Coordinates of C-alpha atoms in Angstrom, one line a residue:
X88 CA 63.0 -50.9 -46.9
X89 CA 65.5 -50.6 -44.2
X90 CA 67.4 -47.7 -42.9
X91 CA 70.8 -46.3 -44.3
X92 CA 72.6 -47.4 -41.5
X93 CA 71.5 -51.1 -41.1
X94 CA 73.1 -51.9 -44.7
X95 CA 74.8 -55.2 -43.9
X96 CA 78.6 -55.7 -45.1
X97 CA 78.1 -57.6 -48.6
X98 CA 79.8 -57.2 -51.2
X99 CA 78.6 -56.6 -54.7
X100 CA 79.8 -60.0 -56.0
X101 CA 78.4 -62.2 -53.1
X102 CA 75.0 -61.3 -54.4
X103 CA 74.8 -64.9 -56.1
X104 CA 77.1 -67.0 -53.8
X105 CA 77.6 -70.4 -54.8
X106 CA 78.0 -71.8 -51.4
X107 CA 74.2 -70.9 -50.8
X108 CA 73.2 -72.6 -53.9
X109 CA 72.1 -75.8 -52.1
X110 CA 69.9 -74.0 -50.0
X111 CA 68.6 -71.6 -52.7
X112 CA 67.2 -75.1 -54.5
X113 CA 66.2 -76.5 -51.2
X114 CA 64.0 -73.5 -50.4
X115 CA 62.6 -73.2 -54.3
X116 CA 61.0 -76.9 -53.5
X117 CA 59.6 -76.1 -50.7
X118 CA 57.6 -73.6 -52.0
X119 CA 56.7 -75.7 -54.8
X120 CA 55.2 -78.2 -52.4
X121 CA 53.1 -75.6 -50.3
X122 CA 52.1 -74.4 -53.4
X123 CA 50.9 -78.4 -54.6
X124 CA 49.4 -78.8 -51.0
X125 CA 47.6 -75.9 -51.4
X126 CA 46.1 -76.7 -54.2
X127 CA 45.6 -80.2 -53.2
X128 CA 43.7 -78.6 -50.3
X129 CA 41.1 -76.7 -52.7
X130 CA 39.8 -80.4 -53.7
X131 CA 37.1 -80.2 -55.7
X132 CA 35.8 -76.5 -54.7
X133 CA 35.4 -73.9 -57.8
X134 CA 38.9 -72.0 -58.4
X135 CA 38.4 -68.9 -60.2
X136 CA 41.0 -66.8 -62.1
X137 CA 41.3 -63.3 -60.9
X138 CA 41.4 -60.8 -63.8
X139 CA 41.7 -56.9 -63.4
X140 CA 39.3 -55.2 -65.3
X141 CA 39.6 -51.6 -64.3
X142 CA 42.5 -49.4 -63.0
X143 CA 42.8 -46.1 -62.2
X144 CA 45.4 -43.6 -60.4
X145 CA 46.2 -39.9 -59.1
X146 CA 49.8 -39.8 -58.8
X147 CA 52.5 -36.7 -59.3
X148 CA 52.2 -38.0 -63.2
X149 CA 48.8 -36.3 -63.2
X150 CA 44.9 -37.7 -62.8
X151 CA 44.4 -41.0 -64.9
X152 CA 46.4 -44.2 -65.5
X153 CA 46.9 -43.6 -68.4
X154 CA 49.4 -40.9 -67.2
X155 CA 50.9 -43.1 -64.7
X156 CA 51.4 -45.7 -67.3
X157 CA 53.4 -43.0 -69.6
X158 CA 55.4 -41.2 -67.2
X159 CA 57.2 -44.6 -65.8
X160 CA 58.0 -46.0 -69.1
X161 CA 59.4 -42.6 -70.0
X162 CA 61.3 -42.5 -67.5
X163 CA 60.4 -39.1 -66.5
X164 CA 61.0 -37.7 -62.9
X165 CA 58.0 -36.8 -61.1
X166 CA 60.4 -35.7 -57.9
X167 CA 60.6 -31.7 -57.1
X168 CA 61.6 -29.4 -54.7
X169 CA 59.1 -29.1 -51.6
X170 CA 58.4 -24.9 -51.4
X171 CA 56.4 -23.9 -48.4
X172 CA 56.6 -22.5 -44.9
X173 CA 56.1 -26.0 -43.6
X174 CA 59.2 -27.6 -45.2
X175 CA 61.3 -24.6 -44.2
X176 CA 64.5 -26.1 -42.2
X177 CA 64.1 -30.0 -42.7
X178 CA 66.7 -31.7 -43.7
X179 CA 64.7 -33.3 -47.0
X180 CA 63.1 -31.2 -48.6
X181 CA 61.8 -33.0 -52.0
X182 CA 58.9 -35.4 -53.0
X183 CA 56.7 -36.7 -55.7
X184 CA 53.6 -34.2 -55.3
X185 CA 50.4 -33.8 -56.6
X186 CA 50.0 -30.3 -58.4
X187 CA 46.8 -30.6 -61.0
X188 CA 43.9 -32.3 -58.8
X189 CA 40.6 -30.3 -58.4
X190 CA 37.9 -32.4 -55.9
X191 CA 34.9 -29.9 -56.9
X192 CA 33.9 -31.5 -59.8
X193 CA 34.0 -35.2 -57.8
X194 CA 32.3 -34.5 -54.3
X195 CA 30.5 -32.3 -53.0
X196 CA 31.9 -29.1 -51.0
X197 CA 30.7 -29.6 -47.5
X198 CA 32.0 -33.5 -47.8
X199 CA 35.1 -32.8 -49.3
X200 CA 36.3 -30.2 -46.5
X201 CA 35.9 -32.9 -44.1
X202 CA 37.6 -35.9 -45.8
X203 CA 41.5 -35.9 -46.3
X204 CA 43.6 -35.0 -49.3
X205 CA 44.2 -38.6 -49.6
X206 CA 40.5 -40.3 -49.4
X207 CA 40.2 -37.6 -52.7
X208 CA 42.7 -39.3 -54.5
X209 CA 41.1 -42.6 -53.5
X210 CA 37.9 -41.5 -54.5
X211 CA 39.0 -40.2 -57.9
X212 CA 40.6 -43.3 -58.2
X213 CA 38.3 -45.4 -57.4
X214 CA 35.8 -44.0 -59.9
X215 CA 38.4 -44.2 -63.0
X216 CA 39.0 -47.9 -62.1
X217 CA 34.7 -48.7 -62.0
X218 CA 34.4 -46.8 -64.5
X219 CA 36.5 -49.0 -67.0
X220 CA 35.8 -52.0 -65.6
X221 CA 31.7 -51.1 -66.9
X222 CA 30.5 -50.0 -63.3
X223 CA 28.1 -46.4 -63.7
X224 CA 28.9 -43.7 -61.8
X225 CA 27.8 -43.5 -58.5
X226 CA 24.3 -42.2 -59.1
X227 CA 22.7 -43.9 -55.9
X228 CA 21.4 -47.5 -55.0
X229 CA 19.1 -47.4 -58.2
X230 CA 21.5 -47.5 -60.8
X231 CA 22.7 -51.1 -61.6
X232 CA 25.9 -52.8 -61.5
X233 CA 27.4 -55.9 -63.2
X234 CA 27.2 -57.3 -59.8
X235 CA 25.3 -58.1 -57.0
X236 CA 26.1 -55.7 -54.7
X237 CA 26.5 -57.8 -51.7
X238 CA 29.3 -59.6 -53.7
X239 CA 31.5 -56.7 -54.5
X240 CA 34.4 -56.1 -51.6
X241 CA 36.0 -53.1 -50.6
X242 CA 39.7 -53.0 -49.8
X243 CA 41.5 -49.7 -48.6
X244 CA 46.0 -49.9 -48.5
X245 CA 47.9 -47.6 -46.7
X246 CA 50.4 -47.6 -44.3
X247 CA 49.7 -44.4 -42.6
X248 CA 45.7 -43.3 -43.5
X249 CA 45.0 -39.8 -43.6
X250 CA 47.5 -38.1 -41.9
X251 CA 46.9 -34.8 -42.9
X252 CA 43.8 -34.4 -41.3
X253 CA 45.5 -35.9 -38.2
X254 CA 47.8 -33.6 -37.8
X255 CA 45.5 -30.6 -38.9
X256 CA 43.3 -31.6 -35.8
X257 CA 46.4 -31.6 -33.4
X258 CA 47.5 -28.3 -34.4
X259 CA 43.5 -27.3 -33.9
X260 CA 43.5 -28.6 -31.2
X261 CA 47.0 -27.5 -29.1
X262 CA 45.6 -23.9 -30.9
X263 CA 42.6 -23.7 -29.8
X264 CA 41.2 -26.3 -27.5
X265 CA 39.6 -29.6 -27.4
X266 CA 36.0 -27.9 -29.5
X267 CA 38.6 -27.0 -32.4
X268 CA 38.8 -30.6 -33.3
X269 CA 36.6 -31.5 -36.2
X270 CA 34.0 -34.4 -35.5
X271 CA 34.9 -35.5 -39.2
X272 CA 37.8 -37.0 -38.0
X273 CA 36.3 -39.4 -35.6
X274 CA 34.2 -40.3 -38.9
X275 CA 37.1 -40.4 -41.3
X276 CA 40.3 -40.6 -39.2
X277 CA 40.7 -44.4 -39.2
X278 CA 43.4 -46.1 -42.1
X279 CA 40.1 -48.2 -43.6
X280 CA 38.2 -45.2 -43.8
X281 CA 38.6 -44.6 -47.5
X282 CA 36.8 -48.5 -47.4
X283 CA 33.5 -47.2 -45.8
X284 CA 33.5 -44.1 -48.4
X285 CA 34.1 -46.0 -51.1
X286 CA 31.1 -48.7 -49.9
X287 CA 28.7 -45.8 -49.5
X288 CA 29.8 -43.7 -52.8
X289 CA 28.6 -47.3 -55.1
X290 CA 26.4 -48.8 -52.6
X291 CA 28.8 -51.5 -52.5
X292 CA 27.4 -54.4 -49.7
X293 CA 30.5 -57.0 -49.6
X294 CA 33.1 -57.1 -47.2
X295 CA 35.1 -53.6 -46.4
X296 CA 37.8 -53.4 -44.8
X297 CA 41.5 -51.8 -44.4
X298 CA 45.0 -53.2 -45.1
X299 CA 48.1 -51.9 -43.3
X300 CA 51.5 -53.1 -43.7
X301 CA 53.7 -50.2 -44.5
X302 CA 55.1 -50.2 -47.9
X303 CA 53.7 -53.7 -48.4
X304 CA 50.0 -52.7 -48.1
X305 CA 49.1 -52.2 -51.9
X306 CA 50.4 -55.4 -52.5
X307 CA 49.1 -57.1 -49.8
X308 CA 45.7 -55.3 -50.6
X309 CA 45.8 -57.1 -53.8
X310 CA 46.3 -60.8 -52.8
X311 CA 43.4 -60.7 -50.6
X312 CA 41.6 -59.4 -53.1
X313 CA 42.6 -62.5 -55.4
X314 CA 42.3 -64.6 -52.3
X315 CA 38.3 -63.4 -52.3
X316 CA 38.2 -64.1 -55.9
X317 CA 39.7 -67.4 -56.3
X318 CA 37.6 -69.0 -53.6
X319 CA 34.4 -67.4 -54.1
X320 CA 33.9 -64.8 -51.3
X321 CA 33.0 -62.3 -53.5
X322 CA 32.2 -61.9 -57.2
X323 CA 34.4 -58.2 -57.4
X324 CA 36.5 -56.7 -55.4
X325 CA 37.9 -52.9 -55.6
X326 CA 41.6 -52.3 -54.3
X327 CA 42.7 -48.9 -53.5
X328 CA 45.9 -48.0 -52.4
X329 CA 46.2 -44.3 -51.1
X330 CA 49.5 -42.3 -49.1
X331 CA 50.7 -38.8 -47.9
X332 CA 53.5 -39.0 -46.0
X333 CA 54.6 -34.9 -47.6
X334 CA 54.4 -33.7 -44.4
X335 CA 56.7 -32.1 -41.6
X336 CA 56.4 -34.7 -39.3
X337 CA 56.8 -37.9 -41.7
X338 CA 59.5 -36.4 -43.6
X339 CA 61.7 -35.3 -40.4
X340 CA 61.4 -38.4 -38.9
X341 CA 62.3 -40.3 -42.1
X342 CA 65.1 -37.7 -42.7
X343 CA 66.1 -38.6 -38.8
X344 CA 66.4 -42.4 -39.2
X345 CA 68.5 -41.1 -42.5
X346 CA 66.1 -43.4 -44.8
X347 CA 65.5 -40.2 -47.2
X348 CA 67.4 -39.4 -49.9
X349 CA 69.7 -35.6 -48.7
X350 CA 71.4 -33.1 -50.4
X351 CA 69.2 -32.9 -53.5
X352 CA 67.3 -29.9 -53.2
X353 CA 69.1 -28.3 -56.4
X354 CA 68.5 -30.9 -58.5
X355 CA 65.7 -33.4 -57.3
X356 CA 64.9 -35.7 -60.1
X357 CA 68.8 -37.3 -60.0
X358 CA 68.1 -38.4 -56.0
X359 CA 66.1 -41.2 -56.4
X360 CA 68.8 -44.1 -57.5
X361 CA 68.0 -47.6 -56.9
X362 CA 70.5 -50.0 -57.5
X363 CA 73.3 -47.4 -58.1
X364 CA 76.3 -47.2 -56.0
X365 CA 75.6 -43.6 -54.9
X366 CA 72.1 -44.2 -53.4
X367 CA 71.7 -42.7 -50.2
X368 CA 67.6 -43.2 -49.2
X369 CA 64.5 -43.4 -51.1
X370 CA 62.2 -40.3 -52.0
X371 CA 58.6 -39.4 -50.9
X372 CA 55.9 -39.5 -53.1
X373 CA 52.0 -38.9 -52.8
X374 CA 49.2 -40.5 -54.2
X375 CA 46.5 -43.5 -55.1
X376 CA 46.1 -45.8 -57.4
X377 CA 42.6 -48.3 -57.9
X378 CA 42.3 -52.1 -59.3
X379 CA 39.1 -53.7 -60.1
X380 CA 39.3 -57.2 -59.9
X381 CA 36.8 -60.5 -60.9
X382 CA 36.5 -63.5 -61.9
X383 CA 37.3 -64.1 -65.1
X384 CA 34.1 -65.7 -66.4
X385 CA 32.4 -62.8 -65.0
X386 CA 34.4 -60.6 -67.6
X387 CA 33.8 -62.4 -70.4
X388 CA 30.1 -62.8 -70.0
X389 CA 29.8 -58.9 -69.4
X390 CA 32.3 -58.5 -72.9
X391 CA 34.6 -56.1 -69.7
X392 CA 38.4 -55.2 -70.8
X393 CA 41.3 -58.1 -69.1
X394 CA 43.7 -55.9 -68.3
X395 CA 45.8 -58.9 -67.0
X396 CA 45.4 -62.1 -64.6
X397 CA 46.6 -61.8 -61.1
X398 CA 48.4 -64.9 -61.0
X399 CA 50.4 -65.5 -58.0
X400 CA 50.8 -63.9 -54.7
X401 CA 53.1 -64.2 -51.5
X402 CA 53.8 -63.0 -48.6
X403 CA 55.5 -63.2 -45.3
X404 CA 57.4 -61.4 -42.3
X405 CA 61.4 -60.9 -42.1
X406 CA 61.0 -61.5 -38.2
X407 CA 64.4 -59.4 -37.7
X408 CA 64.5 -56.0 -37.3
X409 CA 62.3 -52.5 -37.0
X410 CA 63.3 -51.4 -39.9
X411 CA 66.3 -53.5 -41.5
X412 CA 65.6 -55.9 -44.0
X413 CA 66.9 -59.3 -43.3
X414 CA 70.5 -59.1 -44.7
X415 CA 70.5 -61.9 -46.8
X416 CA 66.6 -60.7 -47.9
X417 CA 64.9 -64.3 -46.4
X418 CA 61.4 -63.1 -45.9
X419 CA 61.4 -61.2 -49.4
X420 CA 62.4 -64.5 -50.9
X421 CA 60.2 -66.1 -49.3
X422 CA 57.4 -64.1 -50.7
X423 CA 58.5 -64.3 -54.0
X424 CA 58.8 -67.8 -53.9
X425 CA 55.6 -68.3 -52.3
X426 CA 54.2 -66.2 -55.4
X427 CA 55.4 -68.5 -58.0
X428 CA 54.4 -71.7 -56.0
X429 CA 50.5 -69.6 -55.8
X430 CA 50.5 -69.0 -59.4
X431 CA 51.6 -73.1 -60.1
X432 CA 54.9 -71.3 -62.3
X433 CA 57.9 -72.1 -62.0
X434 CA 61.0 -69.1 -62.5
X435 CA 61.4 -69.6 -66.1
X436 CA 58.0 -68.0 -66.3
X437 CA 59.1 -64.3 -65.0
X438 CA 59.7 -62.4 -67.7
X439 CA 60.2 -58.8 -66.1
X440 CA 60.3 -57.6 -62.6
X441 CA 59.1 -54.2 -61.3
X442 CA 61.7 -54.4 -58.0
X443 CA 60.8 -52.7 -55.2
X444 CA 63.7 -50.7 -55.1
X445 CA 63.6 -47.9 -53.2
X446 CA 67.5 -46.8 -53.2
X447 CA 68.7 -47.6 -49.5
X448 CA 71.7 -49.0 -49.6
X449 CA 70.9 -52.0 -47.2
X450 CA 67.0 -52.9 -49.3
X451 CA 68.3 -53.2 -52.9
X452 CA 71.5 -55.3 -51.6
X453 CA 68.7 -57.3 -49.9
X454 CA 66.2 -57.3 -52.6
X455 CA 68.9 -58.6 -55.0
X456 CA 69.9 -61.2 -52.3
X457 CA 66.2 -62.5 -52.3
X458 CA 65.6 -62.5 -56.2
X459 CA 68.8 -64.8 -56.3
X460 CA 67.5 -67.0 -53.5
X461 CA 64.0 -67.6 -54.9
X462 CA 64.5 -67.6 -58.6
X463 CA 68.1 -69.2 -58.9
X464 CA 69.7 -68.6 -62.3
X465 CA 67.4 -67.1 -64.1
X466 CA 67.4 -64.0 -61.0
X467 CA 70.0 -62.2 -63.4
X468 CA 68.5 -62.8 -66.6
X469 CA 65.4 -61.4 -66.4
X470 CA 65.0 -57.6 -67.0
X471 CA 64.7 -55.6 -63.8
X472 CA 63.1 -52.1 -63.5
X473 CA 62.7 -50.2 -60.1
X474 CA 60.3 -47.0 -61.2
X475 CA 59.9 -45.3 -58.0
X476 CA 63.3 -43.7 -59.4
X477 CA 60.8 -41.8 -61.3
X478 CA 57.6 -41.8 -59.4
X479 CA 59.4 -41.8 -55.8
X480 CA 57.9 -44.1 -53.2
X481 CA 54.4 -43.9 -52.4
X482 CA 55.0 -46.2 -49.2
X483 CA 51.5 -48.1 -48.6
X484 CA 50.3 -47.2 -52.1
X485 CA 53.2 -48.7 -53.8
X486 CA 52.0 -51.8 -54.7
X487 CA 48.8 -51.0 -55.9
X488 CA 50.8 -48.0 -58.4
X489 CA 53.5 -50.5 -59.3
X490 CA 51.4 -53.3 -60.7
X491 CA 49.4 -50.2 -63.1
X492 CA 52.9 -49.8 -64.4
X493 CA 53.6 -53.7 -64.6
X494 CA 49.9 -53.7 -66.5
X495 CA 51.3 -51.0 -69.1
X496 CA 54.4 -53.1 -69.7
X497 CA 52.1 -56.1 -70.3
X498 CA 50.1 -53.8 -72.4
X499 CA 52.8 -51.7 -74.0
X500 CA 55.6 -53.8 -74.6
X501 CA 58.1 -51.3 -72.9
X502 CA 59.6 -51.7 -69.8
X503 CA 60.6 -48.8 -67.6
X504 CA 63.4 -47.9 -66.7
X505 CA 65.5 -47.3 -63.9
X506 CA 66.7 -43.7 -64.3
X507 CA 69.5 -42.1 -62.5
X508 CA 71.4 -46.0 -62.4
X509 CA 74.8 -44.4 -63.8
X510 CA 77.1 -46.3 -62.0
X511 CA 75.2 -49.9 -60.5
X512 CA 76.7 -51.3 -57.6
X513 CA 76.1 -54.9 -58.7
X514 CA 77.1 -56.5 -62.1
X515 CA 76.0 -58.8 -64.3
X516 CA 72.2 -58.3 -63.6
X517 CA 70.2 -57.2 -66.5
X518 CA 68.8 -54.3 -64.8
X519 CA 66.7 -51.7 -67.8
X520 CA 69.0 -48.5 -67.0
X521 CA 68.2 -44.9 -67.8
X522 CA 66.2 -45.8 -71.1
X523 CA 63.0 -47.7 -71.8
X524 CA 63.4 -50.9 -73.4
X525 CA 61.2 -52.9 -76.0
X526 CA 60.2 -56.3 -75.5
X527 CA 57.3 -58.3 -75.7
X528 CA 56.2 -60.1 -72.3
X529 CA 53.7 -62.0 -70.4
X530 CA 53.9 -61.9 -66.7
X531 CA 55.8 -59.2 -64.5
X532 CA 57.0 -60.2 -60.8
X533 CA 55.9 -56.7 -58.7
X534 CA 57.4 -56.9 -55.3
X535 CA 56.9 -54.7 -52.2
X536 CA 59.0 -55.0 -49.1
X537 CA 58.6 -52.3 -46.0
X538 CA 59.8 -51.4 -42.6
X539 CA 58.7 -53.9 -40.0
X540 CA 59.4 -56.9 -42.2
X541 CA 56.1 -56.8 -44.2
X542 CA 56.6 -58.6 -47.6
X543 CA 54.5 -58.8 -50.6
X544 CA 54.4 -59.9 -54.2
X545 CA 52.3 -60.6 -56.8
X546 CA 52.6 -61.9 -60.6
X547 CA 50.7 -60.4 -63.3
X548 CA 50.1 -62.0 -66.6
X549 CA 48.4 -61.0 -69.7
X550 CA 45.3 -63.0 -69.9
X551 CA 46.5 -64.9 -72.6
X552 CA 49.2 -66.5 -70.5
X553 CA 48.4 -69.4 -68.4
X554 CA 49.1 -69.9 -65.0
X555 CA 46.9 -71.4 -61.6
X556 CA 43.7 -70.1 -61.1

């Protein structure tokens, strides 16, 4: 969020100035009344809570949420040293990469070789999140589902798609001529592809579609996907969030805008510092992560696992710069207010926050900024993690990754930490530095924030805590 040079001139101690107070309050209650209109305007209609009932992830941590899950409250880097001909002379040369992934026992040969890197994560995925929310394994139209299949959405996140096989087809094609270039990729080339794979893999019939908004896309992804719930448009609704940015070309002109991370090649797990007063950029990762949500009648009936409630989500634009977040961090706070108003809660309700916190100087000052604006007081109080300093940022997949952490805090009673945060840059928040930390909670506020302004966030509760439908 926001380039290294656009860092606005704030100092550490204005983060919670008193002479924006006024307006802080002013802009909490406005978000409470959209968020009483709102529900005003649902009348007497049928408002269902959105429960997840199935997650799943390929990640840098390994295959499996599970491993996700254990390597972010560990607090264990996941951020190496790129080797390869292809990273030879950039400038950033480290990222979060997937080692231990084999597609042969998941798709066939011929259709593998023609789908990306990425749409095999998604896939993988995918299948882990069905398969504990009680779906069967894609054996074909004939094998049932706990759902009509008309009624179960598809919903593919990613900022950038599948790059790899873009670029594979450009260098086929500047080789060897316009017959180099694979039809696959008119099939598969588009960012919602992964959506139409997915559909035909489970014979899903709902809605399918794509969701691109940079590093906001996962969560983005997600409220739709509650949107679709709470009102009725569909009875389940698989998210996937997928990115691979570990490329030449992405990391060179990330490296030129001077948004990555530099200088860590000898010692990659320490570059990723969000929040500390040495960050310098954030730090690449690959991956994709799953969430299966439905209503939560639906999972009780069927006797599925709740995971957690998706609560509350928000949303908006910055409106100011390409890739500068708004100095003062309006449209984040925005979205986060607008969160809490959708989830009827009011601040005192947050117990943890997953920040997005990538560790530019200019988007954790902002971030901060926001969390002050649209939760007053009780901003500093509540216990702040920002895990891409272990998992590295998986840009449009982010969100989706983040809120399978926020489900193993829930879960697991132990937040993550921040790693690397040796010296923080801003006192007196209660951010959870270097170690994990023990604490029984209820909800966590996961927030997303990317270039172009795109702002997400969602609340996640355990099932047992109450909030709007």
């Amino acid at each position: 969020m926001g380039a290294r040079e656009a860092a606005p001139a704030v100092r550490a101690e204005t983060l919670v100035p008193g002479g924006r107070a006024s307006a802080n309050r002013r802009g909490q209650a406005a978000a409470r009344r959209r968020g009483r209109a709102r529900r005003e305007r649902r009348g007497g209609a049928t408002v269902r809570r959105a429960v997840i009932t199935g997650v799943g992830a390929v990640t840098p941590a390994g295959v499996g949420a599970t491993a996700l899950q254990g390597a972010a409250a560990a607090g264990r880097s996941l951020i190496s040293r790129l080797d390869g001909q292809e990273y030879a002379g950039l400038p950033v040369q480290i990222g979060g990469r997937i080692s231990d992934f084999d597609v042969s026992d998941r798709l066939p040969a011929g259709l593998a070789r023609r789908l990306d890197p990425v749409q095999h994560w998604a896939i993988a995925a995918a299948d882990e999140a069905l398969a504990q929310a009680g779906a069967p394994r894609p054996d074909g139209a004939e094998t049932p589902l706990p759902w009509e299949r008309h009624r179960v959405a598809v919903i593919a996140a990613t900022g950038s798609g599948p790059v790899d096989a873009m670029q594979a087809a450009t260098r086929a094609l500047d080789a060897r001529g316009p017959r180099a270039v694979p039809l696959s990729l008119a099939m598969h080339g588009a960012p919602d592809a992964a959506a139409a794979l997915l559909s035909q893999r489970y014979d899903l019939r709902g809605p399918g579609q794509g969701v691109s908004a940079t590093c906001a896309s996962g969560a983005i992804g997600l409220g739709e996907a509650q949107r679709r719930i709470r009102h009725g448009y569909a009875d389940a609704v698989l998210v996937v969030g997928m990115e691979d940015c570990l490329n030449a070309v992405n990391l060179a002109s990330n490296a030129n805008l001077r948004a990555l991370a530099a200088g860590y090649e000898d010692r990659p797990g320490a570059a990723s510092r969000p929040f500390d007063r040495a960050r310098a950029g954030f730090v690449m990762s690959q991956g994709a992560g799953a969430i299966l949500l439905e209503p939560e009648e639906s999972a009780v009936r069927r006797g599925a696992p709740i995971l957690g409630v998706l609560a509350g989500f928000g949303a908006s634009s910055d409106a100011h710069h390409a890739t500068a977040p708004h100095p003062e961090g309006r449209g984040a706070a925005a979205a986060v207010a607008e969160c809490l108003a959708d989830a009827g809660l009011e601040p005192d309700a947050v117990d943890h926050i997953n920040a997005h916190g990538t560790g530019t100087p200019a988007g954790d000052r902002a971030e901060l900024l926001a969390f002050a604006a649209a939760l007053g007081e009780r901003a500093r109080e509540i216990p702040i993690s920002a895990t891409k300093s272990s998992t590295g940022h998986l840009l449009g997949a982010a969100g989706i990754v983040e809120a399978i952490i926020s489900l193993g805090a829930l879960a697991d009673g132990i937040l993550p930490p921040t790693i690397n945060l040796e010296d923080p840059e801003f006192e007196g928040w209660n951010f959870v530095a270097n170690e994990p930390r023990s604490a029984s909670i209820g909800s966590v506020l996961s927030t997303s924030f990317g270039f172009g302004g795109h702002n997400g966030a969602v609340l996640i509760t355990r099932p047992d805590r109450m909030g709007a439908a």
